[in-house]
Amino acid sequence: MSSSALEEELTTEYEDWTNLFLPRTAQILKSTPLTATDTLHRLRFQNGDIGDYKPGQFVMVSMLGIGEVPISICSSPTHIGGFELCVRSAGTVTQAINELNAGALVPIRGPYGRGFSTEKMVGHDVMIIAGGIGLAPMRSLIQYLLDQRSQYGEIWILFGAKRPGEVLFQDEVLSWSSRPDIHFLMTVDIANRAWRGNVGPVTSLFHYVKVDPHNTCAAVCGPPVMYRPVLRELQHLELPDAQMFFSFERRMKCGLGKCGHCLINGHYCCKEGPVLSYAEIRELPEAM
Amino acid sequence: MVEAMEYRVLLKKDIRVWVEWLMGKGELHAPVAKSASHPQYQFEKISQPDTVCLDYATTILPPKQCVQPVRETLIRFDRVANQFTLSDQVPERRLHIIFGIHTCDIHAFNFLNTVMRDGNADTQFLARSANTAIIGLRCRQHCDDKSFCESMGTNEPPDTGYDILMTDIGDRYFLELATERAAKLVDDLSCIPHTGDEDVVKWRQMLADSKKNFDRRLSINIEELPAYCEANYHSPMWDVIGKKCVACGSCTLVCPTCYCFDIRDELDMSLQGGERYRVWDSCQLGEFAAVAGGVNFRRDRRDRQRHRVHRKVKYPKERYNLFACVGCGRCSRACIADIQMLDILRQLGAKSHEFQRT
Amino acid sequence: MKPKVAFFSFSSCEGCQLQALNLEDQLLSLLDIIEIVNFREAIDDKLENYDIAFVEGSISRYSDIPELIKIRNTAKVLVAFGSCSSQAGINAIRNRLRPEEANAMVYGDRAAWVETGHAKGIDEFVKVDYYLNGCPMDRREFIRLVKAAASGIPFIIPKLPVCTECKLRGNVCILEDRNTLCLGAVTLGGCNAICPAYGHPCVGCRGILPDANIEGMAELLRHHGASDLEIEHLYAMYNYGRISLLTARAASR
Amino acid sequence: MHGAVQLNIHHVTRVEGHGNITVNVRDGEIEECRLEIVESPRFFEVMLQGRSYRDAAHITSRICGICSVGHTTASIRATESALGIEPTEQTLLLRKLILHGETLQSHILHIYFLAAPDFLGAPSVIPLARTHTDVVLRALRLKKLANDLCDLIGGRSVHPVAMMPGGFTSVPTIAGLQEVRARLEAAMADMVATAELFATLDIPKFERETEYISLKRPDEYAFYDGELYSSDTGIHPVSHYRRLTNEQVVQRSTAKHAHANRDSFAVGALARYNNNFDRLNPFAKEIADEMSLPVPCFNPFMTTAAQVVECAHAVADGIALIDELIGRGVQPEPLVQSARLDGQGIGAVEVPRGILYHDYQYADGRITRANCIIPTGQNVANIEADMRFLVPQILDKPEAEIAQNLEMLVRAYDPCISCSAHMLDVKFVGKSEGEQS
Ligand SMILES: Cc1cc2nc3c(=O)[nH]c(=O)nc-3n(C[C@H](O)[C@H](O)[C@H](O)COP(=O)(O)OP(=O)(O)OC[C@H]3O[C@@H](n4cnc5c(N)ncnc54)[C@H](O)[C@@H]3O)c2cc1C
Ligand code: SF4
Ligand code: SF4
Ligand code: SF4
């Protein structure tokens, strides 16, 4: 037998597979600072489209030499001609992203994860509860719902910001608040003199909410401390577990369900999440 | 027991000949002693056939490193001004041979392959794994008082996942050839003849004898472990363990089924090129689950230890119907704080009974 | 523009500067990306204008402080270079005595001639941007820092303990194997566990990890036969005053 | 011609540590001529007090990063002699080998990085990289070899990790030794080239005979151990080292001066060369010949030439030591345990800049008294004497040139000032017992 017999047997099958870690190149079309720490970037992949995705899904954005971070897509898939990311400077990578301007090239992987189940929301009333930067993924959902407004029942938006000046997407927020087909409620933690609205945590807005729980889906995203109180309110409204959706944030390295950083008990936040229904996480003590 | 395709024997004195021949076929990894005088072992790439030591109890690091290197380049990049090029890293097409691996570690490889195939297939791992020939070695007793493979059912080989299995039957090894590749791994080497009847008899005797050497160390029903974990989620046992644990990460780094990694970037001296690589990580380290802004989802060592145990005997059981713990005992050996897996599993069992009674 | 780099040294053995000079393989390519303008150990020029300052050594007398402040005010990036600078290192062992006592012990009746105080890390006086811990500092980490600084990106030392790197090297654990008291579990890694790799225990030269389990560590060292004094001396080698030795002691009771 | 010169050189460059030169000449008379050591004191005696014998070498290694192997060796030898530890033959060979590594690395650093720029008219080695690329590459090659040799045996060249009282905690592999041996072999050509380069340099003509002190052994060029030898008074036992150092505290300088038979004496490469020339190996003698270095030589500027000779010796003897190690095989050995826990011991070792003494007193395995005497401290008085002798000869030169000449003279001694921030003989009377309980 020839000595190379073993070598001939070597599998080449995997070599044709794409490297999961290889990003595609996107270009920044426009960068708009929203607040002192948040910037909205509009991007487009250089070759090809971002592809189909659901509100709530995220991409892995690279700063070569520094690192890679998960960022939610904050524009709706119904909007064509690119996608938007809203980035808060929270550390080394996010800072570097926010220093980029129009024209800059950015390596991006994704979209990844499971977004909001918009099919399930069809024909239902939808409650959107967002806190702070949590508005970014929610904006995608809101845009999506509004683009197909007729398919959904009542839309409630409950939004909490730290201070009046720290509100993201101010123009859009303004337009939502003035639309007759949306119940828009907003609150701030710390008011200033000009603020006429509600003061208190986002849960303080539930007081104004009237929904038919069985026909309502809720979507929640915000800082970690927000989840439990909001859950309690939703349970109080008696929403079914399978109709409450939470978008979670965890440390992520690969985004592919391998590196282990994002596990919520046994669930990969990147793959089975970041959006999970309460029915799925009810038994997971680490979720909230 | 799965019937092998073919049986052969190899005189112990001829091991060297075979090892040397195999070295010519691919990259051979086998256990070697850490130092001439030291009874601790490590899987290493063999360059001197004499260094192979089949008479080893266990190794410090698992053979996982032969397929998943500690540090592995994922992509390379080159950046000039606002331009960059990215290139992926295709794993080298090469035959790897892992020689003398114990059955528990073969089980562990099977587990890793399952995980890496699940969902987004990890091509780098799978490509290397597919081109790795496994030449296993049946154990004749527990490695030491830390192992409990018999309880996890891993002192017997799995149905698949190896090419050849060796059994020490005195002056020679009995070889079970399980795959087509196996035949090529022994070729028609004169030192590896077909077996005579008395070899087979002796081998069967040896298997029967070995069975008796494995005492049952975990008297709980392991199928119930996920439920026991659940029942003990808030048990004070985790506080006790968390107090002892110094979060050195050793238990996970030596585990043959752990696969968590970190991803980092590093620039070349040119400051233009660079690579993104992954490196073994441990869920026991403080920053593992920390996110920007100071929130850490597993801040307490207690929570991290519980997470580790659940990742061994609860989550994978629920997801793949497999245990990620193969009972090799490496974590217990490596733990400087004397946290013992066997103890933890016993406690889970015992406490659950209490729990269920009350 | 290549960043201008300067080296300064206070109370130290100058081994960290030597470590930088010992980068024979990379020295020339290093000079392609930075310009060294002040390095008394190796060059004559002393430019008063630099971007990155590597400051070696502890501060142990008042007369050093103005110079340190001047360096801080000049440099855009200030790096604490080595253990002496990062955490007062070995110099801090003497802090268990009052400065006058230490002085008298060494210089006898001529003690008054000598000006000295307790040895302190430089961050007790100025803001430090990056730390290159270690006694001596690690050359690969130094290169990594220079590359990061030269390309204007942040430098991060992963918060791993020495044990992690020790394991990844496949070392035999000398604490388990030889009962050698080793601080690897609570010490910031990055040195690639060089000491245990050569059979010598880790003595914590890179500093204790922020969330280290000091009590648990003391307990297990005791379990390995360490006395109070030994534990104290082990911690006091490089981390004098950084952790409460009394806590460690009491906890193990 | 200047009747008056006032020079204040603040922080002499290209030396290890901080030193100032002060020269004050009025009416052709030297009023002041000083080399001040302005490092802050380090208090190693205080650090050592009460410490276990296992910690002593680790701590004292940090006296000086440049000769950390030397400090480690001297410390270990003091401890071993105090506690009755007899290291094995293999340990001795490894220690001698790593000392060669350090001598080579330190001398090459001095020859090429610190001294050569003076002679090649450059402010540092950096511009030489462009003008004399081959020279710089050779320097880097030799230095890397020296460091790799130290890494191989000690784990690290600066503050070695594997050296302990009683032996090594880790030993090199035969393959590692073979690899370094091949490079040492190749380095012989580099040493010849170094000597050739040196022969072309214009070394100041200056001679002042002084007392030369070094270790001496009948059978080898002493580095690791030996008896004390003075060119004036001959052999002395190491235990009499105090008489040959005579330290005294000098104000404003944290190191102190030393003298033996005369007002000052020299230690270091030139002293060793003068005292032990006949024990050099043939290759080193050839190199000396190549540079026409006389025996004895009274020109302190020639210290650098003596260093070149010692590098050649280290290379050739390093090969011999490796051959011996490979021949006998290198095995991990347990550390030799101490025979007793009380006692006093001295370790005298030739480090690149001269004799280094560590002297410890132990009680119950812990240090109660420590004294370390560093070579540069021993040389300072002699450097000042040289300066006093040199200044009148160059007084008619421009001040900048005088300054440069004096800096070169100081640098020729390769002073290591960081470690000279010194150690004095201190007795911890009665205190230690209280501390230990
Ligand atoms: C699903 C999901 C969606 C998100 N969506 C958004 C969004 O829409 N907008 C938004 O602003 N944020 C979003 N985030 C949060 C965002 O990902 C974090 O703010 C971000 O990861 C912070 O990274 P940083 O690098 O800026 O901060 P840092 O905390 O400084 O992170 C540390 C950085 O250093 C690197 N690093 C860490 N450890 C090491 C190491 N050991 N070695 C080398 N390098 C290391 C990492 O790569 C990381 O980049 C989302 C997070 C998740 C999980
Ligand atoms: S958990 Fe421990 S005993 Fe189980 S496989 Fe991993 S290392 Fe072995
Ligand atoms: S030798 Fe030290 S650093 Fe290495 S694993 Fe053991 S305790 Fe940790
Ligand atoms: S192992 Fe410990 S003592 Fe050694 S270099 Fe690393 S941190 Fe320092």
GROMACS .gro file of N, CA and C and ligand atoms in nm, chain C residues 83 133-138 161-163 165-166 182-184 187-197 200-207 237-238, chain D residues 58 62 156 161, ligand 4:
model
  128
  729SER      N    1   0.707   4.650   3.849
  729SER     CA    2   0.641   4.642   3.979
  729SER      C    3   0.676   4.758   4.070
  779ASN      N    4   0.299   4.566   3.469
  779ASN     CA    5   0.340   4.507   3.595
  779ASN      C    6   0.448   4.403   3.571
  780GLY      N    7   0.509   4.363   3.680
  780GLY     CA    8   0.606   4.255   3.670
  780GLY      C    9   0.744   4.296   3.715
  781CYS      N   10   0.816   4.201   3.768
  781CYS     CA   11   0.951   4.227   3.815
  781CYS      C   12   1.045   4.122   3.756
  782PRO      N   13   1.103   4.148   3.643
  782PRO     CA   14   1.089   4.268   3.561
  782PRO      C   15   0.963   4.258   3.475
  783MET      N   16   0.933   4.369   3.406
  783MET     CA   17   0.816   4.371   3.319
  783MET      C   18   0.835   4.269   3.206
  784ASP      N   19   0.722   4.231   3.147
  784ASP     CA   20   0.726   4.129   3.043
  784ASP      C   21   0.749   4.192   2.906
  807PRO      N   22  -0.561   3.511   3.606
  807PRO     CA   23  -0.458   3.479   3.704
  807PRO      C   24  -0.340   3.404   3.640
  808VAL      N   25  -0.228   3.406   3.708
  808VAL     CA   26  -0.110   3.335   3.660
  808VAL      C   27  -0.140   3.186   3.640
  809CYS      N   28  -0.222   3.130   3.729
  809CYS     CA   29  -0.256   2.987   3.719
  809CYS      C   30  -0.308   2.952   3.581
  811GLU      N   31  -0.244   3.080   3.290
  811GLU     CA   32  -0.135   3.066   3.193
  811GLU      C   33  -0.046   2.947   3.226
  812CYS      N   34  -0.035   2.921   3.355
  812CYS     CA   35   0.045   2.807   3.400
  812CYS      C   36  -0.015   2.678   3.346
  828CYS      N   37   0.262   2.899   4.635
  828CYS     CA   38   0.257   2.970   4.508
  828CYS      C   39   0.137   3.064   4.506
  829LEU      N   40   0.158   3.186   4.463
  829LEU     CA   41   0.049   3.285   4.461
  829LEU      C   42  -0.017   3.298   4.324
  830GLY      N   43   0.010   3.201   4.237
  830GLY     CA   44  -0.041   3.210   4.100
  830GLY      C   45  -0.191   3.233   4.088
  833THR      N   46  -0.273   3.615   4.147
  833THR     CA   47  -0.186   3.716   4.086
  833THR      C   48  -0.223   3.741   3.941
  834LEU      N   49  -0.219   3.866   3.902
  834LEU     CA   50  -0.250   3.902   3.763
  834LEU      C   51  -0.151   3.836   3.668
  835GLY      N   52  -0.202   3.761   3.572
  835GLY     CA   53  -0.115   3.694   3.475
  835GLY      C   54  -0.071   3.789   3.365
  836GLY      N   55  -0.003   3.731   3.267
  836GLY     CA   56   0.051   3.811   3.157
  836GLY      C   57   0.198   3.780   3.138
  837CYS      N   58   0.257   3.715   3.239
  837CYS     CA   59   0.399   3.680   3.235
  837CYS      C   60   0.417   3.542   3.173
  838ASN      N   61   0.306   3.481   3.132
  838ASN     CA   62   0.310   3.344   3.083
  838ASN      C   63   0.362   3.248   3.189
  839ALA      N   64   0.330   3.279   3.313
  839ALA     CA   65   0.365   3.192   3.426
  839ALA      C   66   0.510   3.147   3.421
  840ILE      N   67   0.597   3.241   3.397
  840ILE     CA   68   0.738   3.204   3.378
  840ILE      C   69   0.797   3.139   3.502
  841CYS      N   70   0.759   3.187   3.621
  841CYS     CA   71   0.821   3.130   3.742
  841CYS      C   72   0.782   2.984   3.764
  842PRO      N   73   0.651   2.954   3.774
  842PRO     CA   74   0.617   2.812   3.790
  842PRO      C   75   0.669   2.726   3.675
  843ALA      N   76   0.677   2.784   3.556
  843ALA     CA   77   0.727   2.705   3.442
  843ALA      C   78   0.872   2.661   3.468
  846HIS      N   79   0.980   2.762   4.001
  846HIS     CA   80   0.985   2.858   4.112
  846HIS      C   81   0.843   2.907   4.137
  847PRO      N   82   0.801   2.922   4.263
  847PRO     CA   83   0.664   2.966   4.286
  847PRO      C   84   0.642   3.109   4.236
  848CYS      N   85   0.518   3.139   4.205
  848CYS     CA   86   0.480   3.277   4.176
  848CYS      C   87   0.476   3.351   4.309
  849VAL      N   88   0.543   3.464   4.313
  849VAL     CA   89   0.545   3.542   4.437
  849VAL      C   90   0.465   3.671   4.422
  850GLY      N   91   0.386   3.675   4.316
  850GLY     CA   92   0.291   3.787   4.305
  850GLY      C   93   0.349   3.916   4.252
  851CYS      N   94   0.453   3.909   4.170
  851CYS     CA   95   0.520   4.032   4.130
  851CYS      C   96   0.433   4.120   4.042
  852ARG      N   97   0.330   4.064   3.979
  852ARG     CA   98   0.246   4.145   3.892
  852ARG      C   99   0.124   4.202   3.965
  853GLY      N  100   0.121   4.181   4.094
  853GLY     CA  101   0.013   4.240   4.172
  853GLY      C  102  -0.104   4.145   4.189
  883MET      N  103   0.613   4.021   4.967
  883MET     CA  104   0.724   4.031   4.873
  883MET      C  105   0.699   4.142   4.771
  884TYR      N  106   0.582   4.142   4.712
  884TYR     CA  107   0.551   4.245   4.612
  884TYR      C  108   0.424   4.321   4.641
  957HIS      N  109   1.606   3.601   4.595
  957HIS     CA  110   1.501   3.666   4.517
  957HIS      C  111   1.502   3.816   4.543
  961ARG      N  112   1.709   4.192   4.307
  961ARG     CA  113   1.650   4.321   4.269
  961ARG      C  114   1.739   4.439   4.306
 1055ARG      N  115   1.521   3.337   3.282
 1055ARG     CA  116   1.508   3.478   3.248
 1055ARG      C  117   1.644   3.541   3.274
 1060VAL      N  118   1.486   3.293   3.746
 1060VAL     CA  119   1.388   3.234   3.835
 1060VAL      C  120   1.428   3.096   3.888
 1340SF4     S1  121   0.483   3.394   3.787
 1340SF4    FE1  122   0.430   3.541   3.945
 1340SF4     S2  123   0.624   3.611   4.028
 1340SF4    FE2  124   0.667   3.510   3.832
 1340SF4     S3  125   0.668   3.674   3.682
 1340SF4    FE3  126   0.461   3.590   3.688
 1340SF4     S4  127   0.351   3.719   3.837
 1340SF4    FE4  128   0.570   3.751   3.868
   0.00000   0.00000   0.00000
